[in-house]
XYZ file of C-alpha atoms in Angstrom:
757
model
C 0.008 0.117 -0.050
C 2.953 2.345 0.798
C 4.473 1.771 -2.444
C 1.250 2.614 -4.271
C 1.106 6.108 -2.533
C 4.814 6.455 -3.016
C 4.357 5.953 -6.855
C 1.479 8.434 -7.018
C 3.350 10.911 -5.099
C 6.380 10.448 -7.454
C 4.178 10.957 -10.465
C 2.632 14.074 -9.178
C 5.808 15.468 -8.449
C 7.016 14.814 -11.997
C 3.776 16.353 -13.233
C 4.358 19.482 -11.261
C 7.708 19.697 -12.522
C 6.408 20.073 -15.883
C 5.924 23.771 -16.243
C 2.907 23.601 -18.707
C 1.116 21.636 -16.448
C 2.169 23.341 -13.272
C 1.094 26.614 -14.800
C -2.034 25.417 -16.071
C -3.028 24.285 -12.607
C -1.946 27.417 -11.003
C -4.238 29.434 -13.791
C -7.116 27.005 -13.137
C -6.605 27.676 -9.236
C -6.362 31.435 -9.668
C -9.706 31.551 -11.807
C -11.431 29.478 -9.163
C -9.933 31.510 -6.392
C -10.903 34.768 -8.393
C -14.459 33.384 -9.032
C -14.944 32.390 -5.332
C -13.625 35.975 -4.313
C -16.071 37.763 -6.836
C -18.955 35.419 -5.809
C -18.285 36.331 -2.043
C -17.945 39.892 -2.937
C -21.210 40.181 -4.822
C -22.911 38.428 -2.034
C -21.785 40.829 0.583
C -22.889 43.740 -1.733
C -19.891 45.251 -3.093
C -21.471 45.570 -6.528
C -24.432 46.890 -5.115
C -26.800 45.628 -2.399
C -28.726 42.554 -3.017
C -32.629 42.183 -2.216
C -33.040 40.538 1.012
C -35.540 37.928 1.547
C -37.930 40.195 3.099
C -37.677 42.535 0.071
C -38.265 39.849 -2.438
C -41.467 38.566 -0.475
C -42.910 42.021 -0.681
C -42.256 42.636 -4.482
C -44.078 45.481 -5.900
C -44.672 45.408 -9.472
C -45.286 48.459 -11.547
C -48.883 47.899 -13.075
C -50.942 49.619 -15.811
C -53.927 51.737 -15.138
C -56.835 49.879 -16.843
C -59.486 51.959 -18.502
C -62.938 50.042 -18.779
C -66.187 50.769 -20.381
C -69.414 50.675 -18.665
C -69.780 47.109 -19.040
C -66.042 46.543 -17.743
C -64.728 45.711 -21.187
C -61.040 47.057 -21.540
C -60.866 50.277 -23.536
C -57.023 51.126 -22.933
C -54.489 51.612 -20.487
C -51.910 53.950 -18.969
C -48.454 52.956 -18.392
C -44.726 53.176 -18.298
C -44.560 49.468 -18.954
C -47.729 47.724 -20.321
C -48.160 45.422 -17.563
C -51.491 43.695 -16.403
C -50.839 41.075 -13.616
C -53.303 38.184 -13.562
C -53.587 35.202 -10.817
C -52.272 31.757 -11.449
C -55.963 30.434 -11.674
C -56.300 32.375 -14.880
C -53.376 30.771 -16.640
C -54.462 27.770 -19.031
C -52.589 24.716 -18.247
C -51.422 24.537 -21.923
C -49.846 27.876 -21.459
C -48.012 26.673 -18.519
C -47.061 23.348 -20.143
C -45.734 25.385 -23.221
C -43.749 27.635 -21.008
C -41.930 24.813 -18.923
C -41.458 22.589 -21.831
C -39.694 25.414 -23.994
C -38.065 27.622 -21.224
C -37.074 25.113 -18.436
C -37.865 21.714 -18.593
C -36.718 20.680 -15.116
C -38.292 23.803 -13.527
C -40.244 21.645 -11.068
C -36.954 19.699 -9.777
C -34.347 22.364 -9.330
C -34.060 25.160 -6.600
C -33.437 28.058 -9.042
C -30.136 26.812 -10.454
C -30.230 23.945 -12.824
C -26.930 22.277 -12.212
C -27.618 19.337 -14.628
C -28.586 21.764 -17.346
C -25.367 23.946 -16.583
C -23.211 20.978 -16.777
C -24.812 19.909 -20.151
C -24.380 23.502 -21.617
C -20.323 23.294 -20.249
C -19.882 20.004 -22.094
C -21.878 20.546 -25.202
C -21.184 24.464 -25.734
C -17.864 24.698 -24.391
C -16.035 21.240 -25.057
C -18.149 19.954 -27.985
C -18.977 23.566 -29.646
C -22.749 22.673 -30.066
C -24.642 25.846 -29.903
C -27.739 24.114 -29.841
C -27.336 23.176 -26.253
C -29.117 26.476 -24.941
C -27.826 28.736 -22.112
C -28.761 26.932 -18.957
C -30.955 29.847 -17.840
C -34.112 28.826 -15.577
C -37.392 30.546 -15.317
C -36.303 31.748 -11.900
C -33.148 33.064 -13.285
C -35.024 34.825 -15.821
C -37.556 36.118 -13.385
C -34.541 37.400 -11.139
C -33.456 39.461 -14.257
C -36.916 40.697 -14.947
C -37.553 41.875 -11.420
C -34.353 43.577 -10.775
C -32.548 43.878 -14.127
C -28.816 44.436 -14.981
C -26.252 46.977 -14.682
C -23.043 47.902 -16.430
C -19.906 47.360 -15.131
C -16.433 48.674 -16.346
C -15.524 44.713 -16.632
C -16.880 41.579 -15.927
C -20.320 42.818 -16.522
C -22.006 39.719 -17.693
C -20.121 37.445 -15.077
C -21.359 39.897 -12.082
C -24.807 40.089 -13.410
C -25.194 36.259 -13.914
C -23.613 35.748 -10.085
C -26.179 38.189 -8.755
C -29.114 36.553 -10.375
C -28.164 33.230 -9.198
C -28.217 34.346 -5.703
C -31.386 36.295 -6.306
C -32.931 33.160 -7.864
C -32.007 30.925 -4.823
C -33.770 33.447 -2.692
C -36.820 33.757 -4.653
C -37.040 29.868 -4.510
C -36.735 30.110 -0.739
C -39.772 32.574 -0.454
C -42.155 31.526 -3.351
C -43.751 28.160 -4.291
C -43.297 27.126 -8.034
C -46.941 28.412 -8.749
C -46.083 31.856 -7.433
C -42.971 31.792 -9.306
C -44.618 31.335 -12.616
C -47.244 33.590 -11.702
C -44.492 36.481 -11.243
C -42.621 35.372 -14.318
C -45.629 35.513 -16.602
C -46.663 38.821 -15.147
C -43.415 40.433 -15.541
C -41.740 38.799 -18.647
C -41.525 41.074 -21.592
C -43.306 40.057 -24.908
C -43.152 41.750 -28.450
C -44.122 45.656 -28.950
C -42.807 46.738 -25.461
C -45.537 44.688 -23.975
C -44.970 43.120 -20.369
C -46.964 40.276 -19.002
C -48.981 37.493 -20.555
C -52.341 39.200 -20.155
C -51.335 42.512 -21.737
C -49.600 40.398 -24.642
C -52.668 38.380 -24.996
C -54.992 41.207 -25.060
C -52.612 43.130 -27.587
C -52.257 40.255 -30.076
C -55.437 38.195 -29.751
C -57.898 40.799 -28.184
C -58.714 38.439 -25.326
C -57.948 37.657 -21.960
C -55.209 34.880 -21.280
C -57.445 32.686 -19.678
C -59.325 32.390 -22.860
C -56.096 31.810 -25.336
C -56.059 28.808 -27.416
C -53.033 26.261 -27.168
C -51.892 27.850 -30.624
C -51.919 31.408 -29.439
C -50.214 30.335 -26.087
C -47.354 28.354 -27.953
C -47.105 31.800 -30.294
C -46.476 34.121 -27.240
C -44.266 31.720 -25.416
C -42.420 31.462 -28.666
C -41.447 35.195 -28.714
C -39.684 34.972 -25.412
C -36.626 33.709 -27.193
C -36.525 37.210 -29.154
C -39.499 39.290 -28.772
C -38.767 41.505 -31.636
C -37.188 38.676 -33.952
C -40.247 36.459 -33.432
C -43.075 39.537 -33.196
C -45.889 38.088 -34.796
C -47.524 41.133 -35.966
C -44.051 41.875 -37.845
C -42.815 38.562 -38.750
C -45.593 36.352 -39.113
C -44.117 33.329 -40.836
C -41.003 33.439 -38.376
C -43.399 33.408 -35.648
C -45.331 30.338 -36.992
C -42.084 28.730 -37.192
C -41.112 29.409 -33.645
C -44.390 28.217 -32.649
C -43.897 24.842 -34.216
C -40.619 24.575 -31.899
C -42.564 25.152 -28.921
C -45.120 22.617 -29.901
C -42.241 20.187 -30.647
C -40.965 20.639 -27.190
C -44.341 20.275 -25.559
C -44.245 16.764 -27.406
C -40.752 15.978 -26.341
C -41.762 16.327 -22.616
C -44.983 14.664 -22.720
C -47.265 17.989 -22.643
C -48.585 17.259 -26.074
C -49.513 13.892 -27.778
C -46.885 13.390 -30.813
C -49.939 12.777 -33.084
C -51.426 16.273 -32.606
C -48.143 18.132 -33.498
C -49.149 18.149 -37.251
C -52.587 19.352 -36.521
C -51.659 22.367 -34.446
C -48.524 23.169 -36.562
C -50.695 23.555 -39.730
C -53.240 25.847 -38.191
C -53.184 29.412 -39.492
C -51.915 32.195 -37.126
C -54.795 34.562 -36.758
C -54.061 38.029 -34.913
C -56.627 40.201 -33.678
C -54.134 42.841 -32.982
C -55.160 45.756 -30.635
C -52.604 48.491 -29.700
C -52.970 50.287 -26.348
C -50.969 53.061 -27.539
C -52.449 56.486 -26.869
C -52.405 57.418 -30.431
C -54.216 54.300 -31.531
C -57.140 52.058 -30.873
C -60.471 52.851 -29.726
C -61.541 56.167 -28.493
C -58.034 57.730 -28.079
C -59.466 61.199 -27.715
C -61.616 60.110 -24.721
C -58.763 58.270 -23.116
C -56.626 61.467 -23.556
C -59.342 63.326 -21.959
C -59.827 60.987 -19.283
C -56.230 60.852 -18.216
C -56.270 64.678 -17.937
C -59.141 64.392 -15.615
C -57.391 61.399 -13.560
C -54.088 63.522 -13.232
C -56.259 66.060 -11.271
C -58.376 63.454 -9.396
C -55.374 61.655 -8.111
C -53.716 64.708 -6.695
C -56.771 64.696 -4.159
C -56.366 61.299 -3.160
C -53.860 59.422 -0.784
C -53.236 55.756 -0.792
C -53.520 53.898 2.767
C -49.657 54.271 3.326
C -50.122 58.322 2.789
C -48.537 58.214 -0.708
C -50.116 59.827 -3.721
C -51.575 57.177 -6.226
C -49.413 56.970 -9.318
C -51.533 56.956 -12.780
C -48.835 54.797 -14.424
C -47.586 52.318 -11.845
C -50.222 51.782 -9.357
C -52.507 49.325 -11.366
C -55.814 51.266 -10.962
C -59.019 50.397 -12.388
C -60.881 53.231 -13.797
C -64.533 52.454 -14.708
C -66.044 54.855 -17.442
C -69.334 55.617 -19.101
C -68.227 54.723 -22.541
C -70.197 52.003 -24.388
C -67.341 50.168 -26.258
C -69.338 48.657 -29.198
C -71.436 51.929 -29.683
C -68.104 53.899 -29.846
C -66.717 51.519 -32.554
C -69.856 52.080 -34.396
C -69.507 55.900 -33.975
C -65.924 55.788 -35.355
C -67.144 53.654 -38.223
C -69.748 56.198 -39.204
C -67.631 59.165 -38.940
C -64.794 57.695 -41.020
C -67.536 56.416 -43.771
C -68.851 59.728 -44.153
C -65.992 62.181 -43.737
C -63.858 60.253 -46.003
C -66.347 60.877 -48.849
C -67.052 64.195 -47.819
C -63.339 65.153 -47.814
C -63.093 63.894 -51.467
C -66.119 66.202 -52.442
C -64.592 69.082 -50.416
C -61.382 68.943 -52.470
C -63.046 68.508 -55.820
C -65.542 71.339 -55.194
C -62.437 73.844 -54.963
C -60.366 72.214 -57.769
C -57.329 74.269 -58.559
C -58.677 77.216 -56.776
C -58.274 75.552 -53.389
C -57.295 78.219 -50.772
C -54.650 76.007 -48.950
C -53.002 76.316 -52.393
C -53.561 79.920 -53.812
C -54.324 81.978 -50.872
C -50.851 83.257 -49.868
C -52.086 85.571 -46.882
C -53.740 82.378 -45.335
C -50.734 80.181 -45.974
C -48.345 82.847 -44.575
C -50.718 83.291 -41.190
C -50.568 79.399 -40.995
C -46.675 79.293 -41.298
C -46.480 82.174 -38.795
C -48.421 80.299 -36.338
C -46.250 77.185 -36.392
C -44.455 76.711 -32.966
C -41.034 75.873 -35.321
C -41.491 79.176 -36.781
C -41.791 81.159 -33.390
C -38.770 79.299 -32.165
C -36.722 80.171 -35.145
C -37.760 83.687 -34.950
C -36.951 83.899 -31.212
C -33.379 82.642 -32.117
C -33.012 85.664 -34.310
C -33.113 83.803 -37.725
C -33.803 86.094 -40.890
C -36.967 85.629 -43.033
C -34.917 83.861 -45.697
C -33.089 81.589 -43.206
C -36.630 80.556 -42.039
C -37.800 79.972 -45.595
C -34.730 77.716 -46.246
C -35.280 75.505 -43.276
C -38.985 75.222 -43.976
C -38.262 74.283 -47.793
C -35.944 71.571 -46.651
C -37.498 68.212 -47.932
C -37.636 65.277 -45.402
C -39.309 62.024 -45.259
C -42.643 62.865 -43.462
C -45.562 60.685 -42.269
C -48.563 61.884 -44.042
C -52.303 61.248 -43.233
C -54.726 60.196 -45.950
C -58.133 58.718 -46.045
C -56.799 56.276 -48.652
C -53.832 55.228 -46.407
C -51.110 56.824 -44.562
C -48.006 57.533 -46.628
C -44.672 58.576 -46.079
C -43.329 61.076 -48.684
C -40.255 63.238 -48.897
C -41.649 67.139 -48.515
C -41.070 70.181 -46.999
C -42.692 71.561 -44.149
C -44.428 74.096 -46.109
C -45.810 71.099 -48.336
C -46.904 69.165 -45.199
C -48.559 72.223 -43.945
C -50.617 72.657 -47.013
C -51.351 69.012 -46.964
C -52.938 69.141 -43.415
C -54.628 72.601 -44.182
C -57.048 70.954 -46.187
C -58.616 68.355 -43.987
C -62.137 68.464 -42.597
C -62.459 67.365 -38.894
C -65.012 66.522 -36.856
C -66.572 66.228 -33.071
C -69.381 64.018 -32.098
C -70.564 63.208 -28.605
C -73.557 60.846 -27.294
C -74.608 61.061 -23.994
C -77.338 59.440 -21.829
C -79.997 62.384 -21.378
C -81.014 61.572 -17.701
C -77.348 61.427 -16.249
C -74.799 62.852 -18.894
C -73.045 59.822 -18.898
C -70.975 59.745 -21.983
C -71.562 56.876 -24.473
C -69.548 57.799 -27.515
C -66.515 60.330 -27.833
C -65.147 61.395 -31.127
C -63.116 64.183 -30.817
C -61.407 64.154 -34.260
C -60.491 62.231 -37.380
C -57.212 60.653 -36.452
C -55.661 61.333 -32.955
C -52.124 60.306 -34.391
C -52.198 63.495 -36.544
C -54.792 65.695 -35.235
C -54.460 66.004 -31.347
C -56.837 68.943 -30.935
C -59.875 67.674 -29.435
C -63.209 69.132 -30.867
C -65.215 68.104 -27.784
C -63.112 69.269 -24.782
C -61.062 72.066 -26.511
C -62.873 73.543 -29.315
C -65.439 76.466 -29.333
C -67.201 77.116 -32.643
C -70.049 78.985 -33.808
C -73.333 77.032 -33.476
C -75.315 78.233 -36.170
C -79.041 77.453 -36.214
C -78.566 74.758 -33.501
C -79.113 77.876 -31.229
C -82.432 78.719 -32.613
C -84.432 76.146 -30.116
C -82.918 78.145 -27.168
C -84.459 81.335 -28.552
C -87.949 79.412 -29.224
C -87.732 77.822 -25.783
C -87.523 81.346 -24.423
C -90.411 82.644 -26.426
C -92.535 79.811 -25.420
C -91.662 79.824 -21.688
C -92.467 83.635 -21.727
C -95.998 83.277 -23.288
C -95.741 83.245 -26.980
C -98.110 80.847 -28.597
C -96.890 78.324 -30.628
C -99.432 79.329 -33.532
C -98.129 82.716 -33.638
C -97.295 83.596 -37.180
C -94.283 85.689 -38.408
C -93.678 86.972 -41.965
C -90.679 86.217 -44.067
C -89.748 89.411 -44.985
C -86.420 90.886 -44.069
C -85.945 93.692 -41.540
C -83.105 96.085 -41.280
C -81.793 96.736 -37.572
C -80.709 100.131 -37.650
C -79.477 100.025 -34.130
C -76.787 97.136 -35.262
C -74.708 98.732 -38.043
C -77.997 98.418 -40.414
C -77.831 94.638 -40.075
C -80.295 92.721 -42.426
C -80.488 89.074 -41.965
C -81.613 86.927 -44.807
C -82.664 83.360 -45.350
C -80.672 80.838 -47.647
C -82.547 79.543 -50.722
C -86.212 79.408 -51.598
C -88.437 81.569 -53.663
C -90.523 82.229 -50.775
C -87.714 84.118 -49.101
C -88.458 87.038 -51.304
C -92.138 86.988 -50.558
C -93.107 89.463 -47.922
C -96.662 88.105 -47.461
C -95.759 84.656 -46.537
C -96.303 84.116 -42.863
C -94.925 80.875 -40.778
C -95.972 79.476 -37.440
C -92.954 78.896 -34.872
C -93.092 75.221 -35.667
C -92.642 75.614 -39.477
C -89.997 78.459 -39.066
C -87.861 76.374 -36.885
C -88.247 73.043 -38.466
C -87.229 74.939 -41.699
C -84.802 77.102 -40.008
C -85.798 80.365 -41.192
C -83.234 83.114 -40.225
C -85.588 86.087 -40.456
C -88.352 84.929 -38.107
C -85.500 83.424 -35.580
C -84.563 86.967 -35.306
C -87.939 88.397 -34.860
C -88.942 85.719 -32.293
C -85.959 86.867 -30.033
C -86.613 90.481 -30.613
C -90.406 89.647 -29.664
C -89.219 87.955 -26.376
C -86.100 90.166 -25.759
C -82.416 89.281 -25.715
C -82.128 89.307 -21.926
C -84.699 86.508 -21.753
C -82.934 84.584 -24.472
C -79.678 84.748 -22.525
C -81.336 84.126 -19.114
C -82.824 80.977 -20.656
C -79.403 79.867 -21.968
C -77.824 80.116 -18.622
C -80.686 77.851 -17.213
C -79.617 75.298 -19.620
C -76.113 75.189 -17.924
C -74.286 77.211 -20.745
C -72.405 79.878 -18.402
C -70.284 81.497 -21.105
C -70.873 85.069 -21.581
C -72.793 85.415 -25.189
C -73.281 88.188 -27.479
C -75.858 90.760 -26.501
C -77.152 91.531 -30.343
C -79.610 90.279 -32.666
C -77.320 88.151 -34.357
C -77.335 85.898 -31.397
C -80.566 84.327 -32.836
C -78.587 82.986 -35.768
C -76.086 81.323 -33.575
C -73.054 83.630 -33.909
C -71.949 82.367 -30.302
C -69.298 80.122 -29.939
C -70.140 77.418 -27.404
C -68.324 73.991 -26.555
C -69.909 71.015 -28.034
C -69.813 69.149 -24.608
C -71.882 72.093 -23.171
C -74.513 72.216 -26.059
C -75.038 68.504 -25.783
C -75.524 69.018 -22.030
C -78.153 71.831 -22.659
C -80.265 69.902 -25.149
C -80.453 66.826 -23.003
C -83.004 68.812 -20.998
C -85.645 68.299 -23.555
C -85.539 64.576 -22.686
C -84.624 64.975 -19.032
C -87.602 66.617 -17.248
C -86.475 70.149 -18.351
C -83.202 69.732 -16.709
C -79.784 70.075 -18.205
C -76.604 67.452 -17.336
C -73.057 67.953 -17.405
C -71.651 65.171 -19.579
C -69.218 62.982 -17.601
C -66.965 60.171 -18.238
C -65.959 58.226 -14.980
C -68.039 56.433 -12.362
C -65.633 55.074 -9.982
C -61.707 54.132 -9.550
C -60.576 51.259 -7.692
C -56.950 50.307 -6.427
C -55.468 47.348 -7.923
C -56.995 45.111 -5.200
C -60.435 46.223 -6.312
C -61.175 48.538 -3.485
C -63.031 51.817 -4.485
C -61.119 54.854 -3.624
C -63.328 57.347 -5.546
C -66.784 57.615 -6.908
C -68.397 60.027 -9.295
C -72.299 60.729 -9.658
C -74.213 62.618 -12.390
C -74.241 66.423 -12.425
C -77.863 67.247 -13.171
C -79.224 70.615 -12.806
C -81.130 71.079 -9.482
C -83.602 73.698 -11.203
C -85.751 73.213 -14.116
C -84.819 75.253 -17.059
C -88.721 75.494 -18.403
C -91.723 73.796 -17.698
C -93.136 70.744 -19.052
C -95.313 72.519 -21.605
C -92.259 74.249 -23.065
C -90.417 71.103 -23.352
C -93.174 69.157 -25.069
C -93.850 72.020 -27.752
C -90.042 72.445 -28.345
C -89.888 68.477 -28.729
C -92.655 68.389 -31.210
C -91.055 71.159 -33.161
C -87.682 69.374 -33.281
C -89.475 66.294 -34.356
C -91.081 68.509 -37.439
C -87.608 69.393 -38.116
C -86.789 65.553 -38.987
C -90.029 64.725 -40.417
C -90.634 67.538 -42.878
C -87.809 70.226 -42.237
C -84.099 70.455 -42.824
C -83.306 67.062 -41.501
C -85.816 65.412 -43.340
C -83.327 63.406 -45.204
C -82.969 61.125 -41.960
C -86.350 59.737 -43.458
C -86.125 60.184 -47.268
C -82.195 59.415 -47.770
C -81.246 57.158 -44.871
C -84.498 55.396 -44.111
C -84.536 55.820 -40.311
C -87.769 54.950 -38.747
C -86.610 55.387 -35.392
C -88.114 58.278 -32.940
C -85.979 61.122 -33.444
C -86.022 65.045 -32.971
C -83.387 67.189 -34.211
C -82.123 70.523 -35.596
C -79.509 71.158 -38.273
C -76.897 73.987 -38.193
C -74.757 76.046 -40.539
C -72.793 78.965 -39.741
C -71.801 81.980 -41.897
C -69.773 81.395 -45.126
C -70.203 77.625 -44.347
C -67.570 77.357 -41.862
C -69.385 74.793 -39.571
C -71.933 72.143 -40.166
C -74.013 70.766 -37.121
C -76.590 68.423 -36.188
C -78.096 67.664 -33.178
C -79.863 64.224 -32.930
C -82.417 63.508 -29.978
C -83.779 60.127 -29.241
C -85.782 58.886 -26.015
C -82.675 57.706 -24.581
C -79.662 59.241 -26.508
C -78.447 62.593 -27.153
C -75.878 62.814 -30.100
C -74.285 66.055 -31.520
C -72.004 65.964 -34.576
C -69.930 69.035 -35.739
C -67.815 69.422 -39.069
C -65.566 71.823 -40.327
C -61.926 72.850 -40.886
C -59.609 73.745 -38.108
C -58.621 76.813 -39.764
C -61.514 79.485 -39.377
C -60.756 81.067 -42.647
C -61.453 77.862 -44.629
C -65.267 77.048 -45.237
C -67.070 74.901 -47.907
C -67.503 76.031 -51.301
C -71.194 76.210 -51.210
C -74.164 75.769 -48.792
C -75.252 72.727 -50.224
C -72.206 70.838 -49.491
C -71.337 72.710 -46.009
C -74.938 73.009 -44.577
C -75.456 70.778 -41.545
C -77.954 68.386 -43.232
C -75.279 67.555 -45.520
C -71.803 67.692 -43.700
C -72.544 66.772 -40.225
C -76.240 64.938 -40.354
C -74.845 61.898 -42.352
C -72.559 61.055 -39.426
C -75.355 60.640 -37.194
C -77.797 58.722 -39.925
C -75.060 56.099 -40.283
C -74.309 55.918 -36.708
C -77.915 54.806 -36.124
C -78.379 52.871 -39.134
C -75.544 50.929 -37.714
C -77.403 50.807 -34.007
C -80.557 49.647 -35.641
C -78.650 46.380 -36.849
C -77.356 45.467 -33.498
C -80.137 44.065 -31.222
C -78.144 44.981 -28.308
C -79.201 48.523 -28.681
C -82.863 47.610 -29.131
C -83.556 49.685 -25.702
C -82.244 52.677 -27.543
C -83.291 52.298 -30.979
C -86.888 51.234 -30.407
C -87.677 53.701 -27.459
C -90.487 55.829 -27.904
C -91.010 59.672 -26.966
C -93.689 60.506 -24.282
C -96.996 61.537 -25.822
C -97.501 65.249 -25.647
C -100.489 66.504 -23.768
C -103.779 67.373 -25.259
C -103.067 71.043 -24.727
C -99.565 71.005 -26.613
C -101.196 69.081 -29.713
C -104.070 71.416 -29.636
C -102.047 74.470 -29.669
C -99.632 73.183 -32.396
C -102.871 72.500 -34.525
C -102.728 75.186 -36.885
C -101.720 75.627 -40.713
C -98.014 75.755 -41.053
C -98.342 79.042 -43.362
C -100.568 81.599 -44.563
C -100.699 84.839 -46.651
C -101.611 88.058 -45.369
C -105.180 88.748 -45.870
C -106.110 85.078 -46.098
C -106.383 82.809 -43.122
C -107.164 78.949 -43.788
C -108.514 78.204 -40.584
C -110.560 79.234 -37.974
C -108.773 80.240 -34.811
C -110.261 78.710 -31.643
C -108.347 81.423 -29.446
C -107.990 85.168 -30.107
C -104.286 84.949 -29.374
C -104.015 82.595 -32.225
C -104.595 85.257 -34.735
C -101.203 87.250 -34.235
C -99.077 87.876 -36.975
C -95.773 89.716 -36.469
C -94.097 91.513 -39.397
């Protein structure tokens, strides 16, 4: 035995005397000693403090705030990282199977570090140079990286980060169960298109919750984890399908999927239903932007249980809104269908004389209003230098109804391009509460950020006339009072002479209209006379009772809608005709919950406490506005669009055809649409094109056509107006027109004989 050890000792001595072996062993020892020292220093926090078991046990993930519609359907999110955590119970089994089979087949056997896999990687990758061996990373190691990230060090960054992750992974395994680790991982792992967490990814790529995704959809998402840009199914569909096949094959290899199922699933098409939650894209972007503004103000007044302020982007709040998801989709479709066609007609009507091409003063004013030009002037640049800069051509994204394009154009060319576009605003509310059901603030939020509901004030045109008539009826004017069509010059107001648009009768001073006929046909001369009869102060007082607090012009032209009023305020005022004479304030948010579902704020409808007028007045005005739809300026709702719903309404057109309006009143929905150019100097070429009945009404018409085909909206589309009282019907029972000197009916009341010139 002694001789054996003696021989071993002798051989080792000879090996040690070989300088190559000696220095190799010294090098290996030095490396091992260095690695041990590095590991200990990392463990002790020399390269940054490591999270303790307690810290790991109380991980606080940043979570996106969710915006839900009235039925709790997801509309959008506010986030820094698009993350939306869910519970383990919500993960389908095939998702977990796909993840484990592909990313960490020994997940249930190791304690965070898979030594067997590491040895396999060492032998195959480093010794046999087989790159298919993988990286030996476990789900827990990936989780450690996802939770705490990596830092850059001067040297050995990758090694230091790997050691840190191995320590953290061990601690994660010590604190959490395997199910909890999978839950944390799937809620934090980054997917394609800057999306964090499986729920957000599932909703983005397949428009469904993770609990509802199929095996193929789960395999697709798991497949992107290897390289979420390279395997992005939105950008690289075929590449993503190939990667999906790899995931399915791994499931077969580890007995999570029957082998004879592989071909079946692999040959299935990959169908995406992509939904971006980028605030510039997706459903109701203007609404989401407006709610965001309100939330920022609201959250300034709230404190969390620990005394901290809530963070809109990190605290996973749940915001319940009044919006109707499906109705909003239909509203946006209706808007796009109409405005895209109207835009073509608008451009064709001008031809080569388009003001955005030929009006030098218009273009100069638009250029001088550019923030970029104002900045150049502040820097002291000369006019020629500014023009040179604005004339420089560069690749630019351009909006077009035919499809967005990228062209190499100058800033001036881009300005001309955007000056020509018509824009729109459309708001639908529940009249009894003010709850906003649809909100279309413009034609495309990506290129037109200005919100025509919350920010814009435009002349309201003839949509103001019902307020004049309301004041008149409320102050005792009989509905069957006749007014003549003849023009009147108001010498106290710079000899202003209002006139009517179109029609032979306009020039006949002997034609007299009842109030109902005058309003339904939007007769300008009579509207001014009615306001003169009741008095401007009474009209202003009436408008204030309707919730419009803005100071309005104290002049006869007010009757024709020269006042600029916000669309939201106008909608709330019109709701009074369907809400027992009370106006409402359109509102968006019903309640806010924290991430655990605890309610932290609630919001109630803002309904005027006082009636703006009496029931008689309301019923009379509603009957008059029904006539507008049945036989007046909005009659194309019946003749052209075939709508048989109960509808009252009012069209509106402003001076020089700058603004087109339509107010649509149905028993359970108030909808107002506006159409015009953002530049007030550009109007429609003709009244035929620019009048509200042609520019704004079709959006409402197409919207209701779509509602009518969906049974989910039967409660709205089939609702009936209340029956007016016998007195109202009797007081409106008169010939619509008469000529001076000839009366076609016997008056039942003396005050019904009244005729005003």
